Short mmCIF file of C-alpha atoms and ligand atoms in Angstrom, two decimals:
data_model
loop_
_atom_site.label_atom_id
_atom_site.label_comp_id
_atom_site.label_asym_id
_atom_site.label_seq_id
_atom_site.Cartn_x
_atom_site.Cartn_y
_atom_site.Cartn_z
CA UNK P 605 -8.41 19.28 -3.51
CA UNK P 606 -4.85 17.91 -3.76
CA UNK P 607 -4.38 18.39 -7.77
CA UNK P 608 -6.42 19.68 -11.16
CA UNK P 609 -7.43 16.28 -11.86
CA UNK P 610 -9.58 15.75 -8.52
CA UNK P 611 -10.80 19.55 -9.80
CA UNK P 612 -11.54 18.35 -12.82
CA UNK P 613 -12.98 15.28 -11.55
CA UNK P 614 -15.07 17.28 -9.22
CA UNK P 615 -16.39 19.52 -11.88
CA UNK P 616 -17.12 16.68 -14.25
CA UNK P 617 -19.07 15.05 -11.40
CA UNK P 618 -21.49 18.60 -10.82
CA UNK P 619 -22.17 18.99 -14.65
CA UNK P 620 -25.40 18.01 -16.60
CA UNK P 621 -23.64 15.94 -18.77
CA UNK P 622 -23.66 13.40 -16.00
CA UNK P 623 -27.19 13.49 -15.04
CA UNK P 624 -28.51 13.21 -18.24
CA UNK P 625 -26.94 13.82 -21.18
CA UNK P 626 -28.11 17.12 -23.04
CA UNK P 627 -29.57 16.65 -26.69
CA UNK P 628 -26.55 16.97 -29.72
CA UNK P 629 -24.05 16.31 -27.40
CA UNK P 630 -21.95 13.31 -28.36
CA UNK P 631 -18.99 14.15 -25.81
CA UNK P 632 -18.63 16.35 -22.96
CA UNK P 633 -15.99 16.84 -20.45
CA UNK P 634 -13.03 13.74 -20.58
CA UNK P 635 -11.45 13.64 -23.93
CA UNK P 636 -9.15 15.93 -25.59
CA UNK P 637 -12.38 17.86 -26.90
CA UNK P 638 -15.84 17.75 -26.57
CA UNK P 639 -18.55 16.68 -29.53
CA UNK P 640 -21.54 18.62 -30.77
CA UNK P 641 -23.97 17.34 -33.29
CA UNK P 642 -24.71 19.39 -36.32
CA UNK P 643 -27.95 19.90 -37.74
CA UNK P 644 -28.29 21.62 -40.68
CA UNK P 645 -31.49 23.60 -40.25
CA UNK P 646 -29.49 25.57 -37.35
CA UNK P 647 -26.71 27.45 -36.68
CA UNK P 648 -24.34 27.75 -34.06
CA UNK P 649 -23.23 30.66 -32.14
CA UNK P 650 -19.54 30.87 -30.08
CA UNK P 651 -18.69 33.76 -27.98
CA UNK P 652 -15.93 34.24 -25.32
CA UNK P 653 -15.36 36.74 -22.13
CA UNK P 654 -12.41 37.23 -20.41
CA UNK P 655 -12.52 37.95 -16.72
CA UNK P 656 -8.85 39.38 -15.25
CA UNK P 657 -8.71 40.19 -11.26
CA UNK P 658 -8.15 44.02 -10.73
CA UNK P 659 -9.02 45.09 -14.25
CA UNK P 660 -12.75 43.53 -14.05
CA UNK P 661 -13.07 42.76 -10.81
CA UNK P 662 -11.92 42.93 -7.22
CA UNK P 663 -11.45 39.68 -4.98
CA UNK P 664 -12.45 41.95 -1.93
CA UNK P 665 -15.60 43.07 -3.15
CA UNK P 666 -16.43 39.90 -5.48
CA UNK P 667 -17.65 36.93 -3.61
CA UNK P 668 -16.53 33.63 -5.47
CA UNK P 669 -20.38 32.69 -5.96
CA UNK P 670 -20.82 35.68 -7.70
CA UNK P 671 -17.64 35.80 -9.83
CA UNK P 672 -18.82 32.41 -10.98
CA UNK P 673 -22.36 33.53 -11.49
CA UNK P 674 -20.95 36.64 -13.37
CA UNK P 675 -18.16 34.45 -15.63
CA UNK P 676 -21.47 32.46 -16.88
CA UNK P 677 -23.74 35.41 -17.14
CA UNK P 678 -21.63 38.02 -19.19
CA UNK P 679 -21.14 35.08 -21.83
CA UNK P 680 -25.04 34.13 -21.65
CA UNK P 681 -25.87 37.80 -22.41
CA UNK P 682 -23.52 38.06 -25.62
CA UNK P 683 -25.88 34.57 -26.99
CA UNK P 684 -28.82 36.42 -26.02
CA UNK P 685 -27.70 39.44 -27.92
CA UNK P 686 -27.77 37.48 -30.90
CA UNK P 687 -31.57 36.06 -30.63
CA UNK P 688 -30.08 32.65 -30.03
CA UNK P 689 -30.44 29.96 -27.18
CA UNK P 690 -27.30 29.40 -25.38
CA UNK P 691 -26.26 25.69 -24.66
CA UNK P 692 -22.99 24.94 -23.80
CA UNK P 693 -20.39 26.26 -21.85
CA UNK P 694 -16.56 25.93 -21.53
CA UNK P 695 -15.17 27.54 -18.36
CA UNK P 696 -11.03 27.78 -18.18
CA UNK P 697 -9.52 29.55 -14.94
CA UNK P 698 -6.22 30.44 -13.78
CA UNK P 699 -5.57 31.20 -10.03
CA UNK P 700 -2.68 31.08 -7.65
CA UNK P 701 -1.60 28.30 -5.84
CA UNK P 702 -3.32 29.75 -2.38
CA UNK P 703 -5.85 30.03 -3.67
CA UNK P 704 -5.83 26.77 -5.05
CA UNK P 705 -6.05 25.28 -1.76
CA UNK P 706 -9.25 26.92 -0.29
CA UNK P 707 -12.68 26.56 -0.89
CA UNK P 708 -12.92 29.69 -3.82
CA UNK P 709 -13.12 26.70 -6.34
CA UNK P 710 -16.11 25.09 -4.45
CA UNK P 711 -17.91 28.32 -4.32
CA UNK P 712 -17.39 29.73 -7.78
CA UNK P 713 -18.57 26.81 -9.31
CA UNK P 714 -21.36 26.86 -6.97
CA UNK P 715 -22.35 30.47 -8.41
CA UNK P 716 -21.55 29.29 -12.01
CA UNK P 717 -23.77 25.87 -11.78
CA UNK P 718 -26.56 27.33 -10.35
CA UNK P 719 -27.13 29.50 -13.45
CA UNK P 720 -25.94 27.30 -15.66
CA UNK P 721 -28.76 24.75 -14.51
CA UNK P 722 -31.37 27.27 -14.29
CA UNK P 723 -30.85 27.94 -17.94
CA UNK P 724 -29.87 23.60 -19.03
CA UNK P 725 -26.54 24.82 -19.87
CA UNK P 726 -24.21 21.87 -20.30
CA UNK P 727 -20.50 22.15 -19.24
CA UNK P 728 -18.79 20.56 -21.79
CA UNK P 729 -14.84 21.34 -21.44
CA UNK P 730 -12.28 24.04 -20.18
CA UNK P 731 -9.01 24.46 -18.53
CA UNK P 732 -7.41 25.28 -15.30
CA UNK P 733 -3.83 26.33 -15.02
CA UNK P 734 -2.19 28.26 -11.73
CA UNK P 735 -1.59 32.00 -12.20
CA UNK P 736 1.41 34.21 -10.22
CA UNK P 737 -1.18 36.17 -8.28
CA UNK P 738 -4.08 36.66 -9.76
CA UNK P 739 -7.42 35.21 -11.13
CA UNK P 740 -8.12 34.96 -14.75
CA UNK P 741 -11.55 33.13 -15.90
CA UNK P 742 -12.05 32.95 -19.76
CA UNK P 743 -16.00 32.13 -20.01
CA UNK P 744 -17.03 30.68 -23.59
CA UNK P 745 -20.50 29.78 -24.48
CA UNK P 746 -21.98 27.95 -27.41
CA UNK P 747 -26.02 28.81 -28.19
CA UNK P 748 -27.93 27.38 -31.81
CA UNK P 749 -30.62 29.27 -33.53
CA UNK P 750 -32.65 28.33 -35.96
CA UNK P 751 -30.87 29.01 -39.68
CA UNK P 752 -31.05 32.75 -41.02
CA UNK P 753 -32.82 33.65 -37.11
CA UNK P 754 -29.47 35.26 -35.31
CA UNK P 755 -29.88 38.83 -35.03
CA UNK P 756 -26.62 40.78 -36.18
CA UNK P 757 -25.99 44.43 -35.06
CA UNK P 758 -26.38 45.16 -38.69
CA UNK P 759 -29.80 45.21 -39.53
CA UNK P 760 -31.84 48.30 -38.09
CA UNK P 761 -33.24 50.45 -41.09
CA UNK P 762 -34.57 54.71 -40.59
CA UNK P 763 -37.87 54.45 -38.66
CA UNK P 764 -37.32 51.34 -36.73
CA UNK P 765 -38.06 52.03 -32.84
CA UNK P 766 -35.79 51.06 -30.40
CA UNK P 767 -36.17 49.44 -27.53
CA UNK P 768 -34.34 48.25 -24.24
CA UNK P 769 -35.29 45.51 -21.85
CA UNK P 770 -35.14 45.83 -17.74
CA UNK P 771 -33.29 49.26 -16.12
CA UNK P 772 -30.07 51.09 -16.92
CA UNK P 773 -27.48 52.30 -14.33
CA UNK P 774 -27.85 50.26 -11.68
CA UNK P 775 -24.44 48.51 -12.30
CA UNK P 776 -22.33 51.30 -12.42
CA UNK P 777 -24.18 52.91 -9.62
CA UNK P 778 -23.41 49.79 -7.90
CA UNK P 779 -19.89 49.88 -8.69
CA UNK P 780 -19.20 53.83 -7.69
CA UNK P 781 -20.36 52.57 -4.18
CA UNK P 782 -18.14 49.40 -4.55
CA UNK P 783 -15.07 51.36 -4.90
CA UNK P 784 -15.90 54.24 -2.39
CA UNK P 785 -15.64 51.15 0.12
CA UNK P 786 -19.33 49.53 0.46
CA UNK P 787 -19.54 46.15 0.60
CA UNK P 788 -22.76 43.44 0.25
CA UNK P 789 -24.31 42.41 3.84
CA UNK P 790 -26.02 39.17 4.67
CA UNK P 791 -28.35 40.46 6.53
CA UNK P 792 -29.78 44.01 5.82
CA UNK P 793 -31.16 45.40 8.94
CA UNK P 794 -33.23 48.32 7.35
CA UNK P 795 -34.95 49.34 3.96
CA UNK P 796 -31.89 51.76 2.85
CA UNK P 797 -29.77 48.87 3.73
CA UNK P 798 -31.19 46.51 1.10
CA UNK P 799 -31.79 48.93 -1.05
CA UNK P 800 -27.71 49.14 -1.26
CA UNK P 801 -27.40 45.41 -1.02
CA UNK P 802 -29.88 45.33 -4.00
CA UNK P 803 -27.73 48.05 -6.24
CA UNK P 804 -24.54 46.38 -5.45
CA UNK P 805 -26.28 43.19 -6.57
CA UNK P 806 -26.94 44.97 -10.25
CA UNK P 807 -23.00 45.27 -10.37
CA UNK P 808 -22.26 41.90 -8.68
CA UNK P 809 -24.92 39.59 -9.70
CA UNK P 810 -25.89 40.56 -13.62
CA UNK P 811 -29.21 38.77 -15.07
CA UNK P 812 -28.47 37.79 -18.15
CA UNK P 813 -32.03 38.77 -20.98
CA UNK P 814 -31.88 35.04 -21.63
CA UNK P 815 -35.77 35.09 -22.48
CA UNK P 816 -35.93 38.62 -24.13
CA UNK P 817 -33.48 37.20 -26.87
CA UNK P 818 -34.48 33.72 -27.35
CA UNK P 819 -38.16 35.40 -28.31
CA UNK P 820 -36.44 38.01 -29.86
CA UNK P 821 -35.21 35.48 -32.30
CA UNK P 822 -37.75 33.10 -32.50
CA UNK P 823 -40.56 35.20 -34.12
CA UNK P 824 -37.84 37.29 -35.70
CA UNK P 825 -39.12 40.52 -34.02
CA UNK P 826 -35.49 42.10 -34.08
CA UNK P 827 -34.16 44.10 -36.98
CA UNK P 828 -30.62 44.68 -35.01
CA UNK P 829 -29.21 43.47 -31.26
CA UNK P 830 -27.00 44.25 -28.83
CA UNK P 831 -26.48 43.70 -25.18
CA UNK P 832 -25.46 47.09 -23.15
CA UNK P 833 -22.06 45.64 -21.50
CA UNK P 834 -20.24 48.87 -22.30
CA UNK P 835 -22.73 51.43 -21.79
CA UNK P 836 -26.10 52.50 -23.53
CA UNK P 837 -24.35 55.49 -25.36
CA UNK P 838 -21.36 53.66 -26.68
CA UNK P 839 -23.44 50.46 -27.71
CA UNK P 840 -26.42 52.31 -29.32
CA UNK P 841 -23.24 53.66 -31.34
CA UNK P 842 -22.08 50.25 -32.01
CA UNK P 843 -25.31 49.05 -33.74
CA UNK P 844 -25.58 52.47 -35.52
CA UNK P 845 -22.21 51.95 -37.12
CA UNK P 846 -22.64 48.55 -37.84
CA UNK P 847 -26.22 49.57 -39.57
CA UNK P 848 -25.23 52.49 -41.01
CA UNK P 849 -27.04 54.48 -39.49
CA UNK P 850 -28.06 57.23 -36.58
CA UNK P 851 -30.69 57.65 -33.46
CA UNK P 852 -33.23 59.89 -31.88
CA UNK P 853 -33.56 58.92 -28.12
CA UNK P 854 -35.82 60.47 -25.89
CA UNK P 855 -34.37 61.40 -21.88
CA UNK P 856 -37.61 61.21 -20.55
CA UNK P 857 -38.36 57.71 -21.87
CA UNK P 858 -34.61 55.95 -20.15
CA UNK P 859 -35.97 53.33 -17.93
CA UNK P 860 -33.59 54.42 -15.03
CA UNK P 861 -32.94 52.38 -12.34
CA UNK P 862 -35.00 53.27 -9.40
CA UNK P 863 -32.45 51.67 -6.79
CA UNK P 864 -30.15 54.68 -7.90
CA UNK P 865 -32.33 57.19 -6.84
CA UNK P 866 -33.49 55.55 -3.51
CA UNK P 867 -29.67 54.91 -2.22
CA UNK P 868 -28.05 58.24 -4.11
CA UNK P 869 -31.19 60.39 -3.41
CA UNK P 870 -30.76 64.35 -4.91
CA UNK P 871 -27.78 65.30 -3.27
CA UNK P 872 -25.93 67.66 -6.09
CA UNK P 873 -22.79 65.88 -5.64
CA UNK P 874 -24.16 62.13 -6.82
CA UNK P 875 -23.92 61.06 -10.38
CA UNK P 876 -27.34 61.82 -12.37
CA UNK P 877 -28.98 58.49 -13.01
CA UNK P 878 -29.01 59.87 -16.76
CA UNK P 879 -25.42 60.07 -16.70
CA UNK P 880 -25.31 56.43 -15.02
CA UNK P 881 -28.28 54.92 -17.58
CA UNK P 882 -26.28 56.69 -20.84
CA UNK P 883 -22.68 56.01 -19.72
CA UNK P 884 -22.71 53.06 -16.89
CA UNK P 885 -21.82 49.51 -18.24
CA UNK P 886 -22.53 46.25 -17.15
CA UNK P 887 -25.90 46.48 -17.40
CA UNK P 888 -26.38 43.43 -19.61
CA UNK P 889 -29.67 44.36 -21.01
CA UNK P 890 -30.58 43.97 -24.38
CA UNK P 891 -30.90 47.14 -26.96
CA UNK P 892 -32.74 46.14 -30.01
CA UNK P 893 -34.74 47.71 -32.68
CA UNK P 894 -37.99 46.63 -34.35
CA UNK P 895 -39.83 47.27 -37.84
CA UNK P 896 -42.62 49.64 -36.87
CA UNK P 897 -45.24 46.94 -38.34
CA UNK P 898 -43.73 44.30 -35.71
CA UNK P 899 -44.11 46.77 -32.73
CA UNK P 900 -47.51 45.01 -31.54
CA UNK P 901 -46.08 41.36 -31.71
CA UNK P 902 -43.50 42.55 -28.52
CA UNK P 903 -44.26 41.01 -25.92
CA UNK P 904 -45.28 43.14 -23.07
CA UNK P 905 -43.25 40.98 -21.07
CA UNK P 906 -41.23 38.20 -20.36
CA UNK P 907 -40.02 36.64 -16.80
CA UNK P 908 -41.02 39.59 -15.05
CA UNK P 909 -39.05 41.96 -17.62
CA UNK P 910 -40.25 44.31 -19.26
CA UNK P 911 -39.16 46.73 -21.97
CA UNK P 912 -39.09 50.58 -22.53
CA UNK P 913 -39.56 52.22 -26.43
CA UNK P 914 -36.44 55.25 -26.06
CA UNK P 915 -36.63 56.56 -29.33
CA UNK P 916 -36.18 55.60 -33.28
CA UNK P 917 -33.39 54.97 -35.85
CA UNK P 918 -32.70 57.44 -38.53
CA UNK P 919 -31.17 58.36 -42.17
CA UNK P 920 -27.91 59.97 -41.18
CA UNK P 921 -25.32 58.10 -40.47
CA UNK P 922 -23.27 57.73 -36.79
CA UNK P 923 -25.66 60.81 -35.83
CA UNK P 924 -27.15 59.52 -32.59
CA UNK P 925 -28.76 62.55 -30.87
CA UNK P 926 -30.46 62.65 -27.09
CA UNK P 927 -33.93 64.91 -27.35
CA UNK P 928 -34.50 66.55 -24.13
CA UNK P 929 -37.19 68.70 -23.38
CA UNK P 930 -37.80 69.76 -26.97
CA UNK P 931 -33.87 70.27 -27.40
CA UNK P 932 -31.57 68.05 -29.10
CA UNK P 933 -28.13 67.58 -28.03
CA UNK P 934 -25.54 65.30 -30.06
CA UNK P 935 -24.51 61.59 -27.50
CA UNK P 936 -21.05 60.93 -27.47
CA UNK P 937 -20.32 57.36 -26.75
CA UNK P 938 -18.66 57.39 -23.44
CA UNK P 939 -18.93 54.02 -22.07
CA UNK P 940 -16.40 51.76 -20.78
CA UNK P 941 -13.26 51.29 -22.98
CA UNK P 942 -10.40 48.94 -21.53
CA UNK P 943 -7.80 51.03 -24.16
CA UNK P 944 -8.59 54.92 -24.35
P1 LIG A 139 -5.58 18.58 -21.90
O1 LIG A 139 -4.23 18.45 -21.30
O2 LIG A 139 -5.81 17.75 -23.14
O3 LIG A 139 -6.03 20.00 -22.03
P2 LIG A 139 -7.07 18.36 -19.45
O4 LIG A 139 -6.60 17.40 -18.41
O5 LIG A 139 -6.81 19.81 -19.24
O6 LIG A 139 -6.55 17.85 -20.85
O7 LIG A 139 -8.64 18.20 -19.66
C1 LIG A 139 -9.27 16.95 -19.65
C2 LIG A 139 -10.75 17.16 -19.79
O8 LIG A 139 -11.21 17.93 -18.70
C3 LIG A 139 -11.16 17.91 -21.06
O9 LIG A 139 -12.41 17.39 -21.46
C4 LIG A 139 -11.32 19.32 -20.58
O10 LIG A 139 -12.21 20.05 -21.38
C5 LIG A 139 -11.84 19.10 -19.17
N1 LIG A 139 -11.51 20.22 -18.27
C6 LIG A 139 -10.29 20.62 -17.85
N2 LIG A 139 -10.36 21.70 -17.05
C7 LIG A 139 -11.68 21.98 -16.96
C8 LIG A 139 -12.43 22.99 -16.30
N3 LIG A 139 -11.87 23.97 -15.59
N4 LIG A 139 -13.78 22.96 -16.45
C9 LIG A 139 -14.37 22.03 -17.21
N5 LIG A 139 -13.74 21.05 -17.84
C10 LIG A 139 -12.41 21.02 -17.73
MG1 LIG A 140 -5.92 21.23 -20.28
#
């Protein structure tokens, strides 16, 4: 690539909008801003991420495919958090001019088309503008939901149950082992070997619940929603606040991640994969809670995902409590904060 206009070019070349172009989309990627049809039975949902080398992740550990995967995914997750249907993407990255001139570009728009197809998200627009020394991507993603269907974090009520999709504390078991110096291998030679591959993938490669919410907000079957980017303790709080109101959660009903326990095993000095499920982030699966009439409508599950009841909302406000063997102990949110 010799300047951002061949990038550009390039980019406008790999996007859906060129093979056929997506429904409500009136322009894409070439003008001074792209078009979206409006319907007025709908409404449309915007969130951005913000992706800064060193501070959320590191070049040596982060393949390019994967950072691009990763850009797309967080965003996907925030839309799915919601109960809404992503559709659009804008992608803006800054990176040094060395950068510039190898083939990172190629591959992290690889990583970021290849979920953005699997999912019929459109690229519609961005930016790219050279950085000192490090990468910055800024993901943004548009999704629609029917009117009056998004689901807030506002709306649990005492004696919904709440539930959480996929595993928890895989990603920041992943990322201990990232920064005590493992690294993904192409080929894994034994069972413990992908096994490791496989947890460093939950920090590296996040699936975004793009299913679980869509449903989620379809039949309505969500009172409140979150996605657990910071941490199950710290974004259990978030929807309590926001509902105004507290939790019971039950230990023995986390769905840990088994990976943890087959690459950590028992040794005393390991993190507990409680301590990982409560207070790892980056897991990117969805917390929600449900009316206790609508608990029957869940689906059991959805593309191979399933979900795990962990407990119920209750009356007193910004309580959240974890009941352990017949004890009850007060959860502190201590998730990931950028500013503590
Ligand atoms: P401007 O100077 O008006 O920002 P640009 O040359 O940056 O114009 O952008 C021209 C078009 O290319 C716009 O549609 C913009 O959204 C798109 N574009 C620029 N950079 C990217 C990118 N990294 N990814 C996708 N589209 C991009
Ligand atoms: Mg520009």
């Amino acid at each position: 690539m010799t300047s951002e206009f061949d990038f550009i070019e390039r980019i406008c070349r790999q996007t859906l909008v060129r093979k056929r172009r997506p429904v409500g989309l009136t322009r894409g990627i070439g003008d001074d801003a792209a078009i979206i049809k409006q319907h007025a039975e709908d409404e449309t949902l915007i969130t951005a991420d913000l992706l800064v080398e060193d501070v959320d992740f590191r070049r040596e550990w982060m393949p390019p495919r994967l950072l691009g995967h990763k850009a797309l995914a967080v965003s996907l997750s925030d839309i799915a958090a919601m109960g809404a249907r992503p559709r659009f993407a804008l992608l803006s990255i800054g990176v040094p001019h060395s950068i510039f001139r190898t083939t990172f570009l190629d591959e992290f728009y690889a990583g970021f088309f290849a979920l953005a197809d699997y999912y019929k998200i459109a690229l519609i627009g961005g930016d790219v503008s050279r950085t000192p020394d490090r990468i910055v991507v800024d993901s943004i993603v548009i999704g629609e939901a029917k009117r009056g269907h998004s689901i807030t974090r506002a709306g649990a009520r005492p004696g919904d149950k709440i539930f959480v999709t996929g595993t928890l504390g895989g990603a920041s078991g992943g990322l201990r082992l990232l920064m005590k110096g493992a690294r993904l291998t192409k080929k894994s030679a034994s069972q413990r070997s992908s096994s490791l591959n496989d947890l460093l993938l939950r920090q590296l490669r996040p699936e975004p619940r793009v299913a679980w919410g869509v449903q989620l907000g379809i039949k309505k079957l969500a009172s409140a929603m979150i996605d657990v980017s910071d941490g199950l303790s710290s974004d259990l709080a978030h929807l309590c606040e926001e509902s105004g109101v507290g939790a019971d959660v039950q230990a023995a009903r986390i769905p840990f991640d088994p990976l943890v326990m087959q690459v950590y095993g028992q040794s005393a000095a390991s993190p507990s994969p409680i301590d990982l499920a409560l207070n790892g982030g980056e897991d990117y699966e969805l917390l929600f809670t449900v009316r206790p009439r609508d608990v029957v409508r869940l689906p059991k599950r959805l593309n191979g995902v399933q979900i795990a009841q962990i407990g119920v909302i209750t009356k007193q406000r910004r309580r959240i409590r974890l009941m352990e063997n017949s004890r009850a102990r007060e959860l502190k949110p201590c998730g990931f904060a950028h500013f503590r």
